[in-house]
Amino acid sequence: MGHVGSYLWRLRQLVGPQLLLLPGAQVIALDDAGRALFQRRADTGDWEFPGGGAEPGQDFRAVAVAELAEETGLRADPVELIAFASLSDPDDHELEYPNGDRVHAFALCFVWPRATGSLRAEESEVAELGFHPLDAPPQPMSRAAARVLDLYREYVLTGIFQAC
């Protein structure tokens, strides 16, 4: 679907570029080698994890599954997603898009430890997809993705859900 027609797009028609609060989800999808799926944004060129904003009627797992499928073509079973962190700190997750639209995103972050399927980039949002080692992520990475990666590393070390 891409962005056009989404809940956020419909709100933008009413309020313009002003700051909006946006619940959503992000997914670190790991392949059999433990590499994470990254996607390069079509608008900024930054690398990030698949994810996006909620649509009416979705819970966090449904957002994660829908965004993963839309942006990458991968189909996750919601029960395989493990929540490891929340990201809400505006220093990390207040975003301004190239068109001037602003959001303060509140994301529940999931890891999908058994990512399988055929990759297919959603061309209006994703310029490139690829699995990369967690210790050598592609650059430039978005500020939010770098923070999610830090939260995931801390979760792996401690086993404790991370909140910021």
XYZ file of N, CA, C and O in Angstrom:
656
model
N 0.826 -1.198 0.000
C 0.000 0.000 0.000
C 0.863 1.251 0.000
O 0.556 2.219 -0.644
N 1.951 1.248 0.744
C 2.735 2.464 0.875
C 2.016 3.448 1.780
O 1.031 3.131 2.429
N 2.504 4.644 1.811
C 1.996 5.662 2.734
C 0.653 6.248 2.298
O -0.207 6.527 3.131
N 0.427 6.443 1.024
C -0.799 7.077 0.530
C -2.016 6.229 0.890
O -2.043 5.028 0.643
N -3.002 6.854 1.514
C -4.221 6.175 1.923
C -4.188 5.664 3.350
O -5.214 5.244 3.880
N -3.025 5.702 3.997
C -2.907 5.205 5.368
C -3.603 6.158 6.340
O -3.966 7.293 6.002
N -3.751 5.710 7.565
C -4.335 6.524 8.626
C -3.546 7.829 8.786
O -4.133 8.915 8.854
N -2.218 7.714 8.831
C -1.382 8.908 8.979
C -1.561 9.841 7.785
O -1.660 11.059 7.946
N -1.621 9.302 6.601
C -1.822 10.123 5.400
C -3.151 10.881 5.498
O -3.202 12.065 5.192
N -4.196 10.193 5.949
C -5.508 10.853 6.081
C -5.456 11.963 7.123
O -6.040 13.032 6.926
N -4.756 11.739 8.227
C -4.601 12.799 9.230
C -3.855 14.000 8.652
O -4.207 15.151 8.915
N -2.816 13.716 7.872
C -2.021 14.799 7.277
C -2.875 15.698 6.378
O -2.617 16.895 6.277
N -3.889 15.143 5.741
C -4.770 15.948 4.891
C -5.520 16.976 5.721
O -5.908 18.036 5.210
N -5.697 16.703 6.999
C -6.434 17.602 7.896
C -5.533 18.574 8.650
O -5.913 19.727 8.843
N -4.351 18.104 9.087
C -3.529 18.918 9.989
C -2.217 19.389 9.387
O -1.482 20.138 10.031
N -1.895 18.954 8.198
C -0.633 19.375 7.591
C 0.566 18.752 8.281
O 0.472 17.666 8.849
N 1.717 19.444 8.276
C 2.964 18.846 8.752
C 3.194 18.911 10.260
O 4.220 18.459 10.734
N 2.239 19.476 11.030
C 2.488 19.642 12.462
C 2.785 18.311 13.145
O 2.437 17.238 12.644
N 3.425 18.382 14.298
C 3.835 17.207 15.055
C 2.628 16.363 15.450
O 1.661 16.868 16.017
N 2.687 15.071 15.130
C 1.657 14.113 15.518
C 2.292 13.001 16.342
O 3.447 12.627 16.117
N 1.526 12.471 17.300
C 1.952 11.299 18.053
C 1.547 10.066 17.258
O 0.421 9.981 16.766
N 2.466 9.117 17.123
C 2.223 7.973 16.247
C 2.657 6.670 16.913
O 3.852 6.428 17.079
N 1.688 5.815 17.290
C 2.067 4.489 17.783
C 2.473 3.598 16.614
O 1.953 3.737 15.503
N 3.404 2.703 16.871
C 3.838 1.812 15.802
C 4.719 0.695 16.319
O 4.787 0.435 17.517
N 5.406 0.030 15.406
C 6.258 -1.107 15.749
C 7.454 -1.163 14.808
O 7.393 -0.661 13.684
N 8.529 -1.765 15.301
C 9.710 -2.033 14.501
C 10.107 -3.490 14.713
O 9.866 -4.052 15.785
N 10.742 -4.075 13.697
C 11.100 -5.500 13.762
C 12.557 -5.693 13.364
O 12.981 -5.235 12.298
N 13.290 -6.382 14.231
C 14.604 -6.892 13.861
C 14.379 -8.339 13.437
O 14.092 -9.208 14.267
N 14.450 -8.584 12.140
C 14.260 -9.926 11.582
C 15.630 -10.555 11.397
O 16.477 -10.006 10.683
N 15.860 -11.690 12.041
C 17.156 -12.370 11.993
C 17.087 -13.609 11.111
O 16.157 -14.401 11.224
N 18.092 -13.762 10.255
C 18.164 -14.971 9.427
C 18.886 -16.074 10.197
O 19.284 -15.890 11.365
N 19.073 -17.225 9.569
C 19.706 -18.373 10.225
C 21.138 -18.087 10.672
O 21.634 -18.730 11.599
N 21.797 -17.136 10.039
C 23.169 -16.779 10.398
C 23.229 -15.701 11.472
O 24.314 -15.260 11.841
N 22.050 -15.250 11.962
C 22.018 -14.218 12.991
C 22.174 -12.808 12.459
O 22.355 -11.872 13.229
N 22.100 -12.662 11.143
C 22.175 -11.321 10.549
C 20.788 -10.685 10.581
O 19.773 -11.367 10.482
N 20.763 -9.358 10.701
C 19.503 -8.623 10.779
C 19.142 -8.031 9.428
O 20.016 -7.596 8.661
N 17.849 -8.006 9.163
C 17.343 -7.391 7.943
C 17.278 -5.878 8.126
O 16.643 -5.379 9.052
N 17.937 -5.176 7.231
C 17.897 -3.712 7.195
C 17.272 -3.289 5.876
O 17.387 -3.984 4.865
N 16.662 -2.129 5.896
C 16.118 -1.552 4.662
C 16.598 -0.114 4.541
O 16.713 0.599 5.531
N 16.915 0.258 3.310
C 17.343 1.639 3.031
C 16.128 2.424 2.576
O 15.436 2.046 1.628
N 15.838 3.513 3.289
C 14.681 4.354 2.980
C 14.826 4.964 1.590
O 15.899 5.436 1.229
N 13.736 5.004 0.865
C 13.744 5.614 -0.464
C 13.848 7.135 -0.380
O 14.407 7.763 -1.276
N 13.348 7.739 0.709
C 13.334 9.200 0.781
C 14.621 9.800 1.331
O 15.090 10.825 0.852
N 15.240 9.183 2.324
C 16.438 9.769 2.943
C 17.722 9.005 2.642
O 18.805 9.547 2.823
N 17.602 7.738 2.251
C 18.782 6.911 2.032
C 19.318 6.282 3.300
O 20.276 5.516 3.251
N 18.721 6.593 4.444
C 19.161 6.003 5.708
C 18.708 4.554 5.803
O 17.651 4.181 5.301
N 19.500 3.761 6.504
C 19.161 2.370 6.769
C 18.418 2.287 8.083
O 18.715 3.035 9.029
N 17.447 1.384 8.146
C 16.646 1.207 9.349
C 16.069 -0.200 9.356
O 16.288 -0.981 8.435
N 15.316 -0.496 10.404
C 14.619 -1.770 10.496
C 13.206 -1.607 9.943
O 12.636 -0.516 9.992
N 12.617 -2.672 9.414
C 11.226 -2.586 8.965
C 10.315 -2.166 10.120
O 10.519 -2.573 11.260
N 9.342 -1.353 9.806
C 8.394 -0.922 10.820
C 7.563 0.231 10.311
O 7.760 0.724 9.200
N 6.640 0.655 11.150
C 5.805 1.772 10.754
C 4.686 2.012 11.730
O 4.632 1.414 12.811
N 3.773 2.888 11.327
C 2.693 3.336 12.179
C 1.479 2.438 12.148
O 1.213 1.737 11.173
N 0.730 2.502 13.237
C -0.478 1.702 13.397
C -1.618 2.237 12.545
O -1.728 3.443 12.309
N -2.445 1.324 12.111
C -3.718 1.635 11.463
C -4.823 1.335 12.478
O -4.628 0.512 13.386
N -5.987 1.970 12.365
C -7.081 1.680 13.289
C -7.373 0.178 13.347
O -7.369 -0.508 12.329
N -7.570 -0.316 14.575
C -7.900 -1.722 14.782
C -6.707 -2.641 14.942
O -6.875 -3.829 15.207
N -5.483 -2.128 14.802
C -4.293 -2.971 14.931
C -3.710 -2.889 16.336
O -3.667 -1.814 16.935
N -3.222 -4.030 16.833
C -2.393 -4.013 18.030
C -0.932 -3.987 17.567
O -0.645 -4.004 16.362
N -0.007 -3.940 18.509
C 1.405 -3.798 18.140
C 1.909 -4.961 17.282
O 2.656 -4.757 16.333
N 1.517 -6.189 17.606
C 1.959 -7.333 16.800
C 1.413 -7.242 15.378
O 2.121 -7.538 14.418
N 0.156 -6.835 15.257
C -0.436 -6.705 13.927
C 0.284 -5.633 13.117
O 0.493 -5.803 11.910
N 0.679 -4.544 13.758
C 1.443 -3.500 13.069
C 2.767 -4.081 12.582
O 3.161 -3.901 11.423
N 3.463 -4.790 13.467
C 4.764 -5.360 13.114
C 4.644 -6.311 11.923
O 5.419 -6.223 10.963
N 3.665 -7.212 11.970
C 3.471 -8.188 10.892
C 3.105 -7.478 9.593
O 3.643 -7.793 8.525
N 2.192 -6.506 9.667
C 1.747 -5.797 8.458
C 2.876 -4.993 7.833
O 3.063 -5.020 6.608
N 3.621 -4.265 8.633
C 4.708 -3.445 8.090
C 5.817 -4.314 7.513
O 6.388 -3.989 6.472
N 6.131 -5.399 8.188
C 7.149 -6.320 7.679
C 6.738 -6.855 6.317
O 7.529 -6.852 5.369
N 5.493 -7.282 6.186
C 5.006 -7.819 4.905
C 4.972 -6.730 3.840
O 5.405 -6.953 2.701
N 4.466 -5.560 4.191
C 4.347 -4.475 3.215
C 5.701 -4.023 2.698
O 5.891 -3.853 1.497
N 6.647 -3.824 3.598
C 7.931 -3.236 3.215
C 8.922 -4.245 2.668
O 9.781 -3.890 1.868
N 8.836 -5.518 3.113
C 9.876 -6.489 2.760
C 9.364 -7.734 2.039
O 10.169 -8.500 1.518
N 8.053 -7.962 2.077
C 7.493 -9.172 1.492
C 7.531 -10.376 2.417
O 6.986 -11.425 2.086
N 8.164 -10.269 3.587
C 8.255 -11.394 4.517
C 6.982 -11.506 5.347
O 6.408 -10.504 5.757
N 6.568 -12.737 5.589
C 5.333 -13.023 6.338
C 5.684 -13.695 7.663
O 6.067 -14.861 7.693
N 5.558 -12.942 8.743
C 5.864 -13.464 10.072
C 4.597 -13.958 10.747
O 3.527 -13.382 10.575
N 4.738 -15.016 11.523
C 3.667 -15.476 12.396
C 3.755 -14.595 13.654
O 4.813 -14.535 14.293
N 2.687 -13.908 14.032
C 2.751 -12.993 15.177
C 3.265 -13.643 16.459
O 3.925 -12.974 17.259
N 3.000 -14.937 16.664
C 3.453 -15.584 17.899
C 4.972 -15.768 17.932
O 5.536 -16.006 19.005
N 5.641 -15.639 16.779
C 7.101 -15.761 16.740
C 7.813 -14.451 17.061
O 9.033 -14.439 17.230
N 7.076 -13.365 17.155
C 7.673 -12.065 17.460
C 7.861 -11.919 18.968
O 6.935 -12.173 19.739
N 9.045 -11.505 19.374
C 9.373 -11.326 20.786
C 9.610 -9.840 21.039
O 10.518 -9.238 20.450
N 8.793 -9.257 21.911
C 8.968 -7.845 22.259
C 10.193 -7.713 23.154
O 10.322 -8.423 24.151
N 11.111 -6.812 22.788
C 12.320 -6.639 23.586
C 12.511 -5.212 24.089
O 13.298 -4.974 24.993
N 11.771 -4.244 23.517
C 11.972 -2.852 23.938
C 10.821 -1.979 23.475
O 10.083 -2.331 22.552
N 10.723 -0.835 24.134
C 9.863 0.233 23.632
C 10.759 1.440 23.382
O 11.738 1.654 24.091
N 10.421 2.177 22.363
C 11.192 3.364 21.999
C 10.223 4.532 21.933
O 9.328 4.552 21.085
N 10.394 5.475 22.856
C 9.493 6.629 22.869
C 10.204 7.934 23.182
O 9.587 8.991 23.091
N 11.459 7.886 23.540
C 12.204 9.097 23.867
C 12.221 10.025 22.659
O 12.698 9.645 21.585
N 11.694 11.252 22.795
C 11.653 12.144 21.639
C 13.043 12.482 21.089
O 13.173 12.788 19.909
N 14.078 12.393 21.923
C 15.433 12.641 21.412
C 15.830 11.600 20.370
O 16.633 11.872 19.483
N 15.273 10.389 20.493
C 15.588 9.309 19.571
C 14.528 9.108 18.502
O 14.832 8.629 17.412
N 13.268 9.439 18.827
C 12.202 9.022 17.926
C 11.203 10.130 17.599
O 10.041 9.861 17.339
N 11.671 11.370 17.640
C 10.900 12.454 17.025
C 11.531 12.675 15.657
O 12.723 12.944 15.551
N 10.729 12.517 14.626
C 11.246 12.479 13.258
C 10.665 13.599 12.421
O 9.489 13.944 12.557
N 11.492 14.139 11.551
C 11.007 15.072 10.532
C 11.371 14.490 9.178
O 12.538 14.212 8.897
N 10.358 14.303 8.344
C 10.548 13.714 7.035
C 10.968 14.787 6.032
O 10.779 15.986 6.270
N 11.531 14.387 4.897
C 11.993 15.368 3.909
C 10.910 16.363 3.466
O 11.230 17.496 3.110
N 9.642 15.968 3.536
C 8.562 16.881 3.125
C 8.134 17.829 4.240
O 7.211 18.629 4.054
N 8.774 17.730 5.428
C 8.462 18.614 6.544
C 7.491 18.029 7.556
O 7.301 18.604 8.630
N 6.863 16.902 7.253
C 5.960 16.258 8.210
C 6.763 15.820 9.436
O 7.893 15.331 9.306
N 6.151 15.973 10.621
C 6.827 15.609 11.875
C 5.976 14.643 12.672
O 4.754 14.781 12.735
N 6.639 13.656 13.294
C 5.977 12.721 14.195
C 6.857 12.467 15.413
O 8.081 12.526 15.332
N 6.198 12.228 16.523
C 6.857 11.653 17.693
C 6.325 10.230 17.752
O 5.166 10.011 18.082
N 7.169 9.272 17.367
C 6.753 7.880 17.249
C 6.997 7.132 18.557
O 8.032 7.314 19.207
N 6.025 6.313 18.922
C 6.102 5.433 20.077
C 6.067 4.016 19.519
O 5.038 3.580 19.006
N 7.203 3.311 19.577
C 7.300 2.001 18.922
C 7.549 0.894 19.929
O 8.379 1.028 20.836
N 6.828 -0.212 19.742
C 7.171 -1.441 20.424
C 8.099 -2.189 19.467
O 7.793 -2.328 18.272
N 9.240 -2.605 19.983
C 10.274 -3.230 19.152
C 10.266 -4.742 19.361
O 10.260 -5.228 20.495
N 10.269 -5.466 18.254
C 10.222 -6.924 18.270
C 11.453 -7.489 17.579
O 12.011 -6.867 16.669
N 11.823 -8.699 17.986
C 12.791 -9.488 17.240
C 12.041 -10.699 16.693
O 11.196 -11.282 17.377
N 12.324 -11.018 15.449
C 11.789 -12.233 14.809
C 12.995 -13.123 14.557
O 13.742 -12.925 13.583
N 13.234 -14.105 15.440
C 14.481 -14.870 15.369
C 14.561 -15.898 14.252
O 15.629 -16.454 14.029
N 13.473 -16.138 13.535
C 13.480 -17.156 12.474
C 12.936 -16.596 11.173
O 12.027 -17.167 10.568
N 13.473 -15.506 10.734
C 12.970 -14.859 9.522
C 13.238 -15.738 8.301
O 14.358 -16.181 8.077
N 12.178 -15.992 7.557
C 12.289 -16.767 6.328
C 11.377 -16.152 5.278
O 10.460 -15.402 5.601
N 11.651 -16.472 4.037
C 10.814 -16.002 2.939
C 11.632 -15.283 1.895
O 12.851 -15.151 1.998
N 10.944 -14.818 0.875
C 11.588 -14.105 -0.236
C 11.411 -12.616 -0.051
O 10.291 -12.137 0.153
N 12.516 -11.900 -0.144
C 12.478 -10.442 0.010
C 11.910 -9.774 -1.236
O 12.208 -10.167 -2.361
N 11.094 -8.746 -0.992
C 10.534 -7.928 -2.064
C 10.320 -6.536 -1.485
O 9.474 -6.322 -0.623
N 11.094 -5.576 -1.932
C 11.012 -4.209 -1.413
C 9.763 -3.500 -1.927
O 9.418 -3.611 -3.099
N 9.102 -2.764 -1.039
C 7.972 -1.907 -1.403
C 8.594 -0.628 -1.955
O 9.122 0.193 -1.204
N 8.575 -0.468 -3.262
C 9.401 0.530 -3.948
C 9.140 1.977 -3.560
O 10.044 2.801 -3.649
N 7.942 2.333 -3.133
C 7.688 3.730 -2.792
C 8.344 4.125 -1.471
O 8.569 5.299 -1.222
N 8.673 3.122 -0.630
C 9.269 3.410 0.673
C 10.677 2.859 0.838
O 11.468 3.408 1.587
N 10.974 1.754 0.158
C 12.214 1.016 0.406
C 13.051 0.951 -0.867
O 12.610 0.419 -1.884
N 14.273 1.474 -0.793
C 15.171 1.463 -1.950
C 15.974 0.169 -2.045
O 16.349 -0.244 -3.142
N 16.226 -0.465 -0.892
C 17.090 -1.646 -0.883
C 16.854 -2.426 0.407
O 16.586 -1.830 1.455
N 16.980 -3.735 0.332
C 16.859 -4.620 1.483
C 18.091 -5.505 1.554
O 18.638 -5.895 0.522
N 18.511 -5.844 2.758
C 19.613 -6.779 2.891
C 19.841 -7.196 4.326
O 19.561 -6.439 5.258
N 20.339 -8.426 4.493
C 20.719 -8.922 5.807
C 22.172 -8.547 6.064
O 23.036 -8.754 5.202
N 22.434 -8.009 7.250
C 23.777 -7.563 7.626
C 24.076 -8.012 9.051
O 23.168 -8.084 9.887
N 25.355 -8.263 9.350
C 25.724 -8.614 10.727
C 25.359 -7.474 11.682
O 25.502 -6.298 11.338
N 24.911 -7.849 12.873
C 24.545 -6.831 13.859
C 25.732 -5.980 14.291
O 25.559 -4.829 14.686
N 26.947 -6.539 14.201
C 28.126 -5.765 14.592
C 28.699 -4.958 13.428
O 29.705 -4.260 13.595
N 28.080 -5.025 12.267
C 28.519 -4.247 11.099
C 27.295 -3.792 10.304
O 27.117 -4.167 9.139
N 26.422 -2.987 10.937
C 25.212 -2.547 10.227
C 25.552 -1.611 9.081
O 26.591 -0.937 9.105
N 24.686 -1.543 8.089
C 24.940 -0.633 6.965
C 24.839 0.825 7.412
O 24.144 1.139 8.384
N 25.529 1.667 6.700
C 25.558 3.108 7.024
C 25.155 3.915 5.807
O 25.384 3.470 4.692
N 24.586 5.089 5.980
C 24.229 5.705 7.258
C 22.957 5.082 7.812
O 22.043 4.733 7.068
N 22.925 4.953 9.123
C 21.765 4.392 9.798
C 20.976 5.533 10.431
O 21.564 6.502 10.913
N 19.653 5.393 10.447
C 18.833 6.416 11.092
C 19.117 6.421 12.590
O 19.524 5.413 13.169
N 18.902 7.571 13.219
C 19.105 7.717 14.664
C 18.246 6.701 15.422
O 18.701 6.056 16.357
N 16.978 6.560 15.016
C 16.074 5.631 15.693
C 16.549 4.191 15.550
O 16.513 3.419 16.513
N 16.997 3.797 14.362
C 17.469 2.423 14.155
C 18.711 2.145 14.996
O 18.853 1.049 15.560
N 19.604 3.114 15.098
C 20.794 2.941 15.926
C 20.397 2.736 17.391
O 20.973 1.893 18.091
N 19.395 3.464 17.833
C 18.915 3.318 19.212
C 18.258 1.955 19.414
O 18.480 1.296 20.427
N 17.455 1.505 18.451
C 16.823 0.184 18.545
C 17.894 -0.907 18.593
O 17.788 -1.856 19.377
N 18.929 -0.769 17.807
C 20.019 -1.747 17.822
C 20.700 -1.767 19.189
O 20.986 -2.839 19.738
N 20.937 -0.601 19.780
C 21.517 -0.538 21.134
C 20.596 -1.214 22.147
O 21.064 -1.956 23.021
N 19.294 -0.950 22.049
C 18.331 -1.565 22.963
C 18.321 -3.084 22.807
O 18.243 -3.820 23.795
N 18.428 -3.553 21.565
C 18.452 -5.002 21.334
C 19.720 -5.626 21.926
O 19.652 -6.684 22.568
N 20.842 -4.983 21.739
C 22.098 -5.513 22.299
C 21.997 -5.613 23.825
O 22.442 -6.600 24.418
N 21.420 -4.597 24.456
C 21.255 -4.614 25.914
C 20.289 -5.721 26.336
O 20.523 -6.409 27.335
N 19.229 -5.905 25.578
C 18.278 -6.980 25.856
C 18.967 -8.346 25.771
O 18.761 -9.210 26.635
N 19.783 -8.558 24.747
C 20.490 -9.827 24.583
C 21.423 -10.069 25.775
O 21.519 -11.194 26.284
N 22.093 -9.030 26.246
C 23.017 -9.161 27.381
C 22.296 -9.449 28.693
O 22.776 -10.235 29.511
N 21.151 -8.792 28.907
C 20.488 -8.852 30.217
C 19.248 -9.724 30.274
O 18.846 -10.159 31.349
N 18.589 -9.924 29.116
C 17.315 -10.615 29.099
C 16.165 -9.774 29.635
O 15.067 -10.257 29.823
N 16.428 -8.481 29.867
C 15.442 -7.580 30.446
C 14.870 -6.679 29.351
O 15.626 -6.094 28.567
N 13.534 -6.576 29.339
C 12.847 -5.667 28.416
C 13.390 -4.263 28.622
O 13.528 -3.785 29.745
N 13.700 -3.592 27.522
C 14.286 -2.257 27.560
C 13.221 -1.204 27.256
O 12.443 -1.380 26.309
N 13.192 -0.132 28.028
C 12.220 0.937 27.796
C 12.926 2.285 27.810
O 13.710 2.564 28.709
N 12.661 3.054 26.784
C 13.186 4.425 26.760
C 12.236 5.314 25.985
O 11.419 4.867 25.226
